[in-house]
Coordinates of C-alpha atoms and ligand atoms in Angstrom, one line a residue:
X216 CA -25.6 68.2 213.2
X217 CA -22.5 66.9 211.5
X218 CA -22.0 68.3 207.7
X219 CA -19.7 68.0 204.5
X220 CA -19.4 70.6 202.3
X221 CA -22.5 72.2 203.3
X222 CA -24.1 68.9 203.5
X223 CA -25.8 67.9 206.5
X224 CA -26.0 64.5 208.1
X225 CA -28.7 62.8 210.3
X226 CA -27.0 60.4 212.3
X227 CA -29.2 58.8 215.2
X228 CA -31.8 55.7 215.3
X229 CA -35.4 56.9 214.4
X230 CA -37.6 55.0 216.7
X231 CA -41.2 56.0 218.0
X232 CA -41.2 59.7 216.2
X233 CA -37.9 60.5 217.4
X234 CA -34.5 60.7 217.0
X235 CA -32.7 58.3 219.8
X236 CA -28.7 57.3 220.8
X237 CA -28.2 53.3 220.3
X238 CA -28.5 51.8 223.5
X239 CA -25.1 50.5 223.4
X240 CA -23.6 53.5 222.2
X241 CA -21.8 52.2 219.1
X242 CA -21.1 53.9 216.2
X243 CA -20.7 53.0 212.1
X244 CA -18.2 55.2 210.4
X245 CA -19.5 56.2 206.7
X246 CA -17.1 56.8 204.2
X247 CA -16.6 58.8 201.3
X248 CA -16.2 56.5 198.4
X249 CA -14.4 58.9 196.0
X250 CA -11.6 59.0 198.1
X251 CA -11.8 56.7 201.3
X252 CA -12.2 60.0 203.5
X253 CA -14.8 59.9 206.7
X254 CA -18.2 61.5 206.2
X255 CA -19.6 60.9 209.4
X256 CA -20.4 58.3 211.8
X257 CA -24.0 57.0 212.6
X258 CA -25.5 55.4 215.1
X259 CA -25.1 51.6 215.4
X260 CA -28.7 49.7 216.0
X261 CA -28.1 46.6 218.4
X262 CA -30.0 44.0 218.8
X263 CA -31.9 46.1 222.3
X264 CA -32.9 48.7 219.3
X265 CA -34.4 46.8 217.1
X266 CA -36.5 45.0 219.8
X267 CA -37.4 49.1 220.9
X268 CA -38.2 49.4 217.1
X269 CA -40.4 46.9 216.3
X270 CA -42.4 47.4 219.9
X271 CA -43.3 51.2 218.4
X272 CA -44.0 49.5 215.2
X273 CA -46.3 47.0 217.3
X274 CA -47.5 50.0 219.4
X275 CA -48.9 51.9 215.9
X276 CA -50.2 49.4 214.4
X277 CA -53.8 49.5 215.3
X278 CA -54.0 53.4 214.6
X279 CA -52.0 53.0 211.2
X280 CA -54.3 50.3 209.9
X281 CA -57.2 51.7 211.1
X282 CA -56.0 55.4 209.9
X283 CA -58.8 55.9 206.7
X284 CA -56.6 55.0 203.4
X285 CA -56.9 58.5 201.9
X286 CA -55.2 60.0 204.7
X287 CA -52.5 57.1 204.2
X288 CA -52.2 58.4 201.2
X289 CA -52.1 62.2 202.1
X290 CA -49.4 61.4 204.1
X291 CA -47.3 60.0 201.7
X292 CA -48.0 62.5 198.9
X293 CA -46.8 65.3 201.3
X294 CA -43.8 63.3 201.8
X295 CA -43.3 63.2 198.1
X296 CA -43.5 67.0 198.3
X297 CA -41.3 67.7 201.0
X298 CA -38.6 65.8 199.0
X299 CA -39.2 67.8 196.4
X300 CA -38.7 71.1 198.0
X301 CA -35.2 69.4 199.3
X302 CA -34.2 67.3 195.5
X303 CA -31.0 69.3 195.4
X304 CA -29.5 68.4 198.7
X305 CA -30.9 64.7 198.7
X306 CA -29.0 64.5 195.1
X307 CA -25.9 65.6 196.7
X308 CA -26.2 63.6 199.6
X309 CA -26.4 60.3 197.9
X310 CA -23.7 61.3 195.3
X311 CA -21.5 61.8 198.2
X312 CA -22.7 58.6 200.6
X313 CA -23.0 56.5 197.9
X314 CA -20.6 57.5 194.7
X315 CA -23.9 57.8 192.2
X316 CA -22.6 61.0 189.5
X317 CA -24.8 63.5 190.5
X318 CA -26.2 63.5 186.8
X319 CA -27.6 60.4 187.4
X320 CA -29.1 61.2 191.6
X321 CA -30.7 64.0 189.7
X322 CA -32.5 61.9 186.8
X323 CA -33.3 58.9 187.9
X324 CA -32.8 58.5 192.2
X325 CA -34.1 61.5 193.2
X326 CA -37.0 61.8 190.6
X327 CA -37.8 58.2 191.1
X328 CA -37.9 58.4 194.5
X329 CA -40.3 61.2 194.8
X330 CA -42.5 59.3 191.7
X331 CA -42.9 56.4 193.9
X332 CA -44.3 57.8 196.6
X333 CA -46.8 59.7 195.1
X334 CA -47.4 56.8 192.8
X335 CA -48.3 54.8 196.5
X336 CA -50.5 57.8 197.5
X337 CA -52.5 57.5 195.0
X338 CA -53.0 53.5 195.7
X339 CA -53.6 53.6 199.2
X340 CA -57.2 53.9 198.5
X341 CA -57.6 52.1 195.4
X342 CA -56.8 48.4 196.0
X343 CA -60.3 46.6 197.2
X344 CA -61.0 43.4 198.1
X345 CA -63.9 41.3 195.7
X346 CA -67.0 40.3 196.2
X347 CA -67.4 36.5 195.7
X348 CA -70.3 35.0 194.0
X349 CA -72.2 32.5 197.0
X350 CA -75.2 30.8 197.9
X351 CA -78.6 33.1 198.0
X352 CA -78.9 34.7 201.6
X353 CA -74.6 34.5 201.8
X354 CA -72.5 37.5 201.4
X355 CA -69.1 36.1 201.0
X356 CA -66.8 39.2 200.5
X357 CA -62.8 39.4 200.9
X358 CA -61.0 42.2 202.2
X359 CA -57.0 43.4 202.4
X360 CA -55.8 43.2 205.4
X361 CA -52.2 44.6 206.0
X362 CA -49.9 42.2 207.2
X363 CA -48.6 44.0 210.5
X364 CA -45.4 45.2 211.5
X365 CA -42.8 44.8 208.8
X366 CA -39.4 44.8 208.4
X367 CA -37.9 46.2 205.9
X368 CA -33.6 45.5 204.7
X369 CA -32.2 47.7 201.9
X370 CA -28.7 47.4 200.1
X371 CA -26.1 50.3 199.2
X372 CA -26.8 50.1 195.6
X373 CA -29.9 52.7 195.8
X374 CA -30.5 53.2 198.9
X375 CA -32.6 56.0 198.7
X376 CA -34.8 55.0 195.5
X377 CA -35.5 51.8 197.0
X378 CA -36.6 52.9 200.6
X379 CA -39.5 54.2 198.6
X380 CA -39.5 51.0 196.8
X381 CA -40.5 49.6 200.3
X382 CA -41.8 52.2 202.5
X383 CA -44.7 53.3 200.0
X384 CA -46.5 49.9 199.2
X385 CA -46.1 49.2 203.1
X386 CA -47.6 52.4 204.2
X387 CA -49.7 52.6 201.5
X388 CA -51.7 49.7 202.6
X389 CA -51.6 50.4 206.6
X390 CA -48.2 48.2 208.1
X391 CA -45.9 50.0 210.1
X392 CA -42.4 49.6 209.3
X393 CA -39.2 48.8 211.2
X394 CA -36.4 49.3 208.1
X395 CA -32.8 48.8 208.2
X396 CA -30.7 50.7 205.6
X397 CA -27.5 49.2 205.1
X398 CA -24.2 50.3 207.0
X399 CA -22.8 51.6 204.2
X400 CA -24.5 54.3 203.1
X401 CA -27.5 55.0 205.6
X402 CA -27.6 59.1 204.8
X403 CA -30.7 59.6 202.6
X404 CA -32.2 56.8 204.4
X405 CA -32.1 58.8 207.9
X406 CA -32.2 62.6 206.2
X407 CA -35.6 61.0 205.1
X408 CA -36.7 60.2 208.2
X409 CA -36.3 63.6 209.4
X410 CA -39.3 64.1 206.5
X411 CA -41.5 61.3 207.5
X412 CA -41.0 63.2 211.1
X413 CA -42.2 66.4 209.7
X414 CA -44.9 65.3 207.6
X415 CA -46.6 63.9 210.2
X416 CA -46.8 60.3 210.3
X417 CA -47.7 59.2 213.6
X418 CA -45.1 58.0 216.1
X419 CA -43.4 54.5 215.4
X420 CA -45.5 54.1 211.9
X421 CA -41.7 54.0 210.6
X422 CA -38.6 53.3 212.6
X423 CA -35.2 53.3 211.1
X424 CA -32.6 51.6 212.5
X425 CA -29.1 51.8 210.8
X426 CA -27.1 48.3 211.9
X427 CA -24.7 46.5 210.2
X428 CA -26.6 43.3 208.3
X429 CA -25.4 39.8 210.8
X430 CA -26.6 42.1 213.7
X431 CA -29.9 44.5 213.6
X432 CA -30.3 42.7 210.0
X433 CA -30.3 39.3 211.0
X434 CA -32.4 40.4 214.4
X435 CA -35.1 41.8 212.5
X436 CA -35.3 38.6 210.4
X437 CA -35.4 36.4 212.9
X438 CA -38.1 38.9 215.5
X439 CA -40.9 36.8 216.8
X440 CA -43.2 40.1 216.2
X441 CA -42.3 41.1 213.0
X442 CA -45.3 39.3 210.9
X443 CA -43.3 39.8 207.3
X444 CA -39.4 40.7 205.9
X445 CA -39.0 42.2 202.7
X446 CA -35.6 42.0 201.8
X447 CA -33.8 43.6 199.2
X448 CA -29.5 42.5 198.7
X449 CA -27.4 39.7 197.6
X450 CA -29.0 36.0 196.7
X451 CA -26.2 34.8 199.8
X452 CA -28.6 36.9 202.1
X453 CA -31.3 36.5 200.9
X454 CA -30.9 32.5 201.9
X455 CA -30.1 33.6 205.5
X456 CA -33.5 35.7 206.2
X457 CA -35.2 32.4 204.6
X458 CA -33.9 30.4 207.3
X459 CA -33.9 33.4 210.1
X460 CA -38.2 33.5 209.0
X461 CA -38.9 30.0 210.5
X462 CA -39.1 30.8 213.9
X463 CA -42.4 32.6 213.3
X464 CA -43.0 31.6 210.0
X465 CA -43.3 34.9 208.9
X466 CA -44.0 36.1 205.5
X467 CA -40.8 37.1 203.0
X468 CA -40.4 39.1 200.0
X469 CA -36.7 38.3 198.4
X470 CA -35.3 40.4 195.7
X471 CA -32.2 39.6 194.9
X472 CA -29.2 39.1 192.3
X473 CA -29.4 39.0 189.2
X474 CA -27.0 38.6 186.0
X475 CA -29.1 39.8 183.2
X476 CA -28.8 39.1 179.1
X477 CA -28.5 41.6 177.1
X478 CA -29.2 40.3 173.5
X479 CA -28.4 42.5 170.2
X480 CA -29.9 40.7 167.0
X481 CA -28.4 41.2 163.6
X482 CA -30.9 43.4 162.5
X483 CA -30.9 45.6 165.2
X484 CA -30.7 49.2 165.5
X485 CA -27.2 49.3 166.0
X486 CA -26.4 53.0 167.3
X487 CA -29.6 52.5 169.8
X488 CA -28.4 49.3 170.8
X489 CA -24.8 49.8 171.7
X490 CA -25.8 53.6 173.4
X491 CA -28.8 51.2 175.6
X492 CA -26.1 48.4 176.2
X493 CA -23.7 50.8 177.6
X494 CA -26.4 52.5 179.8
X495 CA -27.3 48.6 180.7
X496 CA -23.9 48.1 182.5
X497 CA -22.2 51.5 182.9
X498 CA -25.1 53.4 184.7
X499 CA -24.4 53.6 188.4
X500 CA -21.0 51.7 187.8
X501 CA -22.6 48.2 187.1
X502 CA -24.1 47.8 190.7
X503 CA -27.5 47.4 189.7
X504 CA -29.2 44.2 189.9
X505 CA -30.9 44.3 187.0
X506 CA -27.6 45.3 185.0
X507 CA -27.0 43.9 181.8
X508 CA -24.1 42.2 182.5
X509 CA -23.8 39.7 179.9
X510 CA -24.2 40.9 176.3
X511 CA -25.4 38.3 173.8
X512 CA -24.5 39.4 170.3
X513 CA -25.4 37.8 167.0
X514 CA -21.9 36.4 165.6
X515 CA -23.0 38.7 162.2
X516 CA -22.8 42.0 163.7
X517 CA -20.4 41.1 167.1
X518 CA -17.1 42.6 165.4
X519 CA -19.0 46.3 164.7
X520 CA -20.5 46.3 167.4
X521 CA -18.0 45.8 169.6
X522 CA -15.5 47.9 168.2
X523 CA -18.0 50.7 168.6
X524 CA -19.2 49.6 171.9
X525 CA -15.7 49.8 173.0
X526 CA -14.9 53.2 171.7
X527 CA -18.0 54.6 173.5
X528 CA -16.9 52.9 177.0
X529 CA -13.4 53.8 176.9
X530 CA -15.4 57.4 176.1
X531 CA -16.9 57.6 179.6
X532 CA -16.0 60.4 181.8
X533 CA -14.8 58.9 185.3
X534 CA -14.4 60.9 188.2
X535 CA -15.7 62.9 190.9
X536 CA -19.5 62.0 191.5
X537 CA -20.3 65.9 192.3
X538 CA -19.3 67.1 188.9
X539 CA -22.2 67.4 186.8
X540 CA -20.0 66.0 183.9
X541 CA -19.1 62.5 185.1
X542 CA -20.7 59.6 183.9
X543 CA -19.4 57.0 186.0
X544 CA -18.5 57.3 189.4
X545 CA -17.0 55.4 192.4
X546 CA -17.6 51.7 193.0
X547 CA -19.4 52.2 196.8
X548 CA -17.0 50.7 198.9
X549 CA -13.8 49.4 199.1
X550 CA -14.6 46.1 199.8
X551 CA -16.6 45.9 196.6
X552 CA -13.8 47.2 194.8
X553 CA -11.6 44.5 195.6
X554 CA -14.4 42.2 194.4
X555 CA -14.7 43.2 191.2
X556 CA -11.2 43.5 190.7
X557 CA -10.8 40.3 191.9
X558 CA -13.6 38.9 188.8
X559 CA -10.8 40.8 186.4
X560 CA -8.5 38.2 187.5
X561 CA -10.8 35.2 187.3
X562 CA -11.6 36.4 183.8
X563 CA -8.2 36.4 182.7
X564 CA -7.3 32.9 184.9
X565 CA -10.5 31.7 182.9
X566 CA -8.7 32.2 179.8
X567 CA -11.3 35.6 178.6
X568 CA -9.4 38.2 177.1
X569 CA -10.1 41.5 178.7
X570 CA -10.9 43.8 176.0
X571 CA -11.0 46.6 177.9
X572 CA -10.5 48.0 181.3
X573 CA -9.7 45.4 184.0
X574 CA -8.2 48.1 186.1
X575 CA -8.2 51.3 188.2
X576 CA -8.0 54.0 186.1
X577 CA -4.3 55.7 186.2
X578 CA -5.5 59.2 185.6
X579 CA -6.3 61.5 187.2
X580 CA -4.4 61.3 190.2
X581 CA -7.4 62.9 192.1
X582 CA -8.9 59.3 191.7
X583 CA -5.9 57.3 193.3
X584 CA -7.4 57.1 196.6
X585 CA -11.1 56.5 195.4
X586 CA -13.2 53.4 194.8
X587 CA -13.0 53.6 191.2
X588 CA -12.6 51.7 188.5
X589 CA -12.5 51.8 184.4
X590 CA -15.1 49.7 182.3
X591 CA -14.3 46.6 181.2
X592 CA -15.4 44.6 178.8
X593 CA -14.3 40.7 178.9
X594 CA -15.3 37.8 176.4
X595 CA -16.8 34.8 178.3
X596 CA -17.8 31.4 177.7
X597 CA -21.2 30.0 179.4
X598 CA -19.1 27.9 181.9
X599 CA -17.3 30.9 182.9
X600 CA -17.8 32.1 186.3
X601 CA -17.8 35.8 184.7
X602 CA -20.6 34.8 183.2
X603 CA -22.4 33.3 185.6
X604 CA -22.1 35.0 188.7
X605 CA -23.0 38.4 189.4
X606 CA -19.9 41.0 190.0
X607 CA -21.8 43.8 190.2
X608 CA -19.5 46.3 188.8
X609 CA -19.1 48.4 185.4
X610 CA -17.8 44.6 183.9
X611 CA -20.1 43.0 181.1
X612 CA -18.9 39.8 179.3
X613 CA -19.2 39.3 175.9
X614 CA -20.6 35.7 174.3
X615 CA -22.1 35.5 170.5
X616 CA -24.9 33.0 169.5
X617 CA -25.6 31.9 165.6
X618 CA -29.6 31.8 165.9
X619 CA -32.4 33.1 168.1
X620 CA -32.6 29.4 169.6
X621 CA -29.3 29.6 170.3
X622 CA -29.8 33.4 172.2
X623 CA -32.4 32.3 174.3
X624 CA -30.6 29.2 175.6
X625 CA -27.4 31.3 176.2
X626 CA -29.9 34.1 178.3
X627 CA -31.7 31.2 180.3
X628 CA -28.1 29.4 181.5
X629 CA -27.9 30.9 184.9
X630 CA -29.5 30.5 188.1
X631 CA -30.6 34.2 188.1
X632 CA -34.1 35.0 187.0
X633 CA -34.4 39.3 187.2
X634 CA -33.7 41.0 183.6
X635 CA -32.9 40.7 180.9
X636 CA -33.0 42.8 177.7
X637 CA -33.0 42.2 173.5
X638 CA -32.4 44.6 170.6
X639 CA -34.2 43.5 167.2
X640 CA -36.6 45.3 164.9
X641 CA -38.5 41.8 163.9
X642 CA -41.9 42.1 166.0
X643 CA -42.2 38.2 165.8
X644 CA -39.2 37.8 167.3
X645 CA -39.4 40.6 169.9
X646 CA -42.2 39.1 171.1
X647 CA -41.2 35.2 170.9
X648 CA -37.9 35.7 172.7
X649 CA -39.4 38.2 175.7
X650 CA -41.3 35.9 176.0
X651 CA -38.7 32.6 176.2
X652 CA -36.4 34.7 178.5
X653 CA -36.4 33.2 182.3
X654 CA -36.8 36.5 184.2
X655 CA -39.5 38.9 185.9
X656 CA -38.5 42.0 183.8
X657 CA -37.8 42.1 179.6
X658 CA -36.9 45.1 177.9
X659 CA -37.1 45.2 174.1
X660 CA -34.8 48.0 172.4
X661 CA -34.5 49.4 175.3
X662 CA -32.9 48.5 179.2
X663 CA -33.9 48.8 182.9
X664 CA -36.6 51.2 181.7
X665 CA -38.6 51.3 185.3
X666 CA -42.0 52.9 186.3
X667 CA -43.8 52.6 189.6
X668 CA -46.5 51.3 188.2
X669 CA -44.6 48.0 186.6
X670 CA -44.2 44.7 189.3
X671 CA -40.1 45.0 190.0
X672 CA -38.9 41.4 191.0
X673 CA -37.8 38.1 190.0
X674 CA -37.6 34.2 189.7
X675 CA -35.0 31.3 190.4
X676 CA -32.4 32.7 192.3
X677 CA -32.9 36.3 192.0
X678 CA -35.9 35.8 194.5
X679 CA -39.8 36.0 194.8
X680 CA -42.3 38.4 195.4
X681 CA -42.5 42.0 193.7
X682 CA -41.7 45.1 194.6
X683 CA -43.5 48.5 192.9
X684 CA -46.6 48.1 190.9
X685 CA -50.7 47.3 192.0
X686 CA -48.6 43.7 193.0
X687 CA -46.7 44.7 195.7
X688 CA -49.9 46.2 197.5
X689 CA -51.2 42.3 197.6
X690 CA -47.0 41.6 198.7
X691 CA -48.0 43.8 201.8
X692 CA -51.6 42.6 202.3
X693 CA -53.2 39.1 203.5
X694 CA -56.7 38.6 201.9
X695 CA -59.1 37.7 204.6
X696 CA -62.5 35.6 203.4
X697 CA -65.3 37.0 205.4
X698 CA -68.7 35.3 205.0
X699 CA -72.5 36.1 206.1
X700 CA -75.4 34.5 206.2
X701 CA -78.3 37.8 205.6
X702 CA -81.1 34.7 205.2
X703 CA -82.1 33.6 208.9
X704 CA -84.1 30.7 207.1
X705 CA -81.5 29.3 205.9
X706 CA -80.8 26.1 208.0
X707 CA -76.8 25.2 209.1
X708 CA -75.8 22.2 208.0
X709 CA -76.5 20.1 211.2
X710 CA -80.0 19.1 211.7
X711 CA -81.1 19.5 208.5
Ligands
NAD49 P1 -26.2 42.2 201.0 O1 -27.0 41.0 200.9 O2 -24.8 42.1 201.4 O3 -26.8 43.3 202.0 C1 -28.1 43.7 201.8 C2 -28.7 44.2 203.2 O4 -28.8 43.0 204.0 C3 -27.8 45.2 203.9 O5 -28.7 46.1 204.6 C4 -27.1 44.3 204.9 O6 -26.7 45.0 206.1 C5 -28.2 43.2 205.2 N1 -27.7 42.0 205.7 C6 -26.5 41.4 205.5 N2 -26.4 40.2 206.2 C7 -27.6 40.0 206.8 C8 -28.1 39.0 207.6 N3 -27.4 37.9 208.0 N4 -29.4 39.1 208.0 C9 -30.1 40.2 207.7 N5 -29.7 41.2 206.9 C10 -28.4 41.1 206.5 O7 -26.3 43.0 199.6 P2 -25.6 44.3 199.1 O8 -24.2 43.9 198.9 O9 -25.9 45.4 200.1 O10 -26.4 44.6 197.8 C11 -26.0 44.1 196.6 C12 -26.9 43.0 196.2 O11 -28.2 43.4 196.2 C13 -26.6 42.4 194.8 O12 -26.6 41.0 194.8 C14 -27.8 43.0 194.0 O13 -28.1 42.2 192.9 C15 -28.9 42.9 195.0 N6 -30.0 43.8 194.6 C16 -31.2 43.2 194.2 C17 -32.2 44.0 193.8 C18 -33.5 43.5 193.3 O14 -34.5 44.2 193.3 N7 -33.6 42.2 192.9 C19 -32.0 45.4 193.8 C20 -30.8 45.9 194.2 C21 -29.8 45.1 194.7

């Protein structure tokens, strides 16, 4: 097995239970994002695989779904377990695959992941159908039925954290799964499977197939036997697995983009507001969908805040993702890099003045040949393309507002609909404006603040359907109307 400083790689297609060559034999080289040097190189899943995947999928089904819910549930709970008894290595692994400061794998990834699983465990016996109220001598009950075989397309943002995201709901309520990680960083996603192998789920109850996205991706979207997509990546994509669904009209679950408001009130708590608005755009380098990427600040306090905003971001330790002490790593490829460089340049052609950052950071060296990048800070007007299209990097824009009316139109003037955030300590208004904001998710004094047990998705152009939370059991469940007649006197309709 291929390793990295005592890190080891899983690196084949997981089909059926076991661990299988691509059929044509292809390869996807992973890279290092800290400083463009070769981890590995997986297995590429062509079109041949993914057919191979979703026929063990289709194979499992009817033992899955019929598989009491309890022991669903065991299964995933043991999971959770066995991740624990490995959190160090999976913390390293995804700093390394993905650039995420191993401060932050060890927090919130790892932890998280392990939390939604159990958090699924516990569900996969608890969601019922109803009983309906009918005619005397009619029984007219609905049950859950999962959907089928599922596919399942994760981005590089978190790729672990959000395979659990999917995988538990899915499991949970009895689908098998066909899930394609993205090329980028498909490590934890495979190291896991290794896990599910382990644990015991029965053969071809999860396949993982590690492709890049206008191949395996777009095959899985399209598959005549895969009865649902949930999707998780950019809005872009998220329009091509629309149209890929027709064929079979299957069902989709989109979350996507987002360019969240982050609004700080002149009477809010200022130190707790500009530490949360840093953590709302610096945390995992600004590639986070839910990101507060555009902060809204009342035109009273903008000047102190931002001075001290600015002192605290130009504060943050870059480097090396497997230090304990960095705060901000690598952006996660080099491609995305370029992109958000590239928005650096818009801002400035746009006529924003880059406060700070806008740059790759000139020391340390060690960094040269790394994905980094410094945080910058940029002042944007609403027409701006900085402000309304997601970059997806450690870049927030800066725009102030006169009045609360004037806050929430500023937060609702995108096409995005995911999160969004405000700082005040006026209940009224806390409430009134979470309220007003367009978006699935609102956090008051504080920011992407996530539990398992809280619906994860949005509306507009950041997508539909919900991940985590009771809700995304129904996202991975069909409700089936079943009704009996218990009263043999009763007469049918005809002949009456
Ligand atoms: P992306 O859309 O480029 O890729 C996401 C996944 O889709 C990858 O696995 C990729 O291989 C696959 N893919 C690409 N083209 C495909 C196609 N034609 N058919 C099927 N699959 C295809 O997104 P990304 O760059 O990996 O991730 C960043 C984006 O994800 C950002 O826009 C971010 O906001 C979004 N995101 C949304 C959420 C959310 O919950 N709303 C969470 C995280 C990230």
């Amino acid at each position: 097995m291929p390793a990295t400083k005592g890190i080891t790689f899983a690196t084949r297609l997981f089909i059926g239970g076991e661990f299988v060559d691509g059929a044509a034999g292809t390869s996807i080289e992973v890279v290092n994002p800290h400083d463009g040097s070769r981890l590995t190189e997986v297995a590429e899943a062509r079109e041949i695989d993914v057919d191979r995947a979703v026929a063990a999928a289709r194979a499992a089904f009817a033992g899955w779904r019929d598989t009491p819910a309890a022991e669903r549930g065991r299964l995933l709970f043991a999971l959770a377990d066995r991740i624990e008894q490995h959190f160090d290595a999976f913390a390293e692994l995804e700093a390394l695959d993905t650039g995420h400061p191993i401060r932050d794998a060890r927090f919130l990834d790892v932890p998280r992941t392990i939390a939604n699983f159990r958090y699924y465990g516990g569900l996969a016996d608890k969601v019922s159908g109803r009983q309906v109220p009918a005619e005397p001598g009619f029984l007219n009950y609905v049950k859950r039925e999962p959907v089928g075989v599922v596919g399942q397309i994760t981005p590089w943002n978190f790729p672990l954290m959000f395979t659990s995201w999917k995988l538990g709901p899915a499991l949970a309520a009895g689908n098998c799964v066909v899930l394609k990680p993205s090329e980028l960083v498909p490590l934890s996603t495979l190291r896991l499977a290794e896990l599910i192998a382990e644990v015991g789920f029965p053969p071809g109850v999860v396949n993982i197939v590690p492709g890049y996205g206008h191949v395996a991706g777009q095959h899985l979207a399209e598959h005549p036997q895969a009865d649902k997509i949930a999707f998780t990546g950019s809005t872009a994509t998220g329009r091509r697995i629309v149209a890929a669904s027709a064929g079979n009209l299957k069902r989709v679950q989109l979350e996507l983009g987002g360019k969240g408001a982050n609004i700080v009130f002149d009477d809010a708590n200022l130190p707790a507001a500009i530490n949360g608005s840093a953590f709302a755009i610096f945390h995992n380098q600004g590639q986070a969908c839910i990101a507060g990427s555009r902060l809204l600040l009342h035109e009273r306090i903008a000047q102190e805040f931002l001075e001290r905003f600015m002192a605290l971001a130009a504060s943050i330790r870059v480097g090396d993702p497997l230090d304990p002490r960095t705060e901000m790593g690598p952006l996660t490829s080099k491609l995305h890099q370029e992109r958000v460089l590239a928005y650096c340049d818009i801002a400035r052609q746009e006529g924003g003045e880059v406060l700070l950052g806008g740059c790759v950071p000139a020391e340390p060296a060690a960094l040269a040949r790394g994905y980094y990048l410094q945080p910058t800070i940029v002042r944007a007007k609403p027409g701006d393309r900085v402000f309304q299209e997601e970059v997806f990097g450690p870049f927030v824009s800066i725009t102030t507002f006169r009045d609360e009316e004037e806050a929430v139109r500023l937060a609702n003037a995108t096409d995005y609909g995911l999160g969004g955030g405000l700082w005040t300590t006026d209940l009224g208004r806390a409430h009134r404006v979470a309220e007003r904001i367009r978006a699935g998710m609102v956090w008051v004094n504080c920011y992407k603040r996530v539990n398992p047990g809280a619906p994860f998705g949005g509306v507009g152009g950041s997508g539909y359907g919900r991940d985590l939370g009771v809700e995304s059991m129904y996202e991975y469940t069909d409700a089936k109307s079943i009704v009996v007649n218990y009263d043999a006197r009763i007469p049918p309709y005809y002949r009456r």
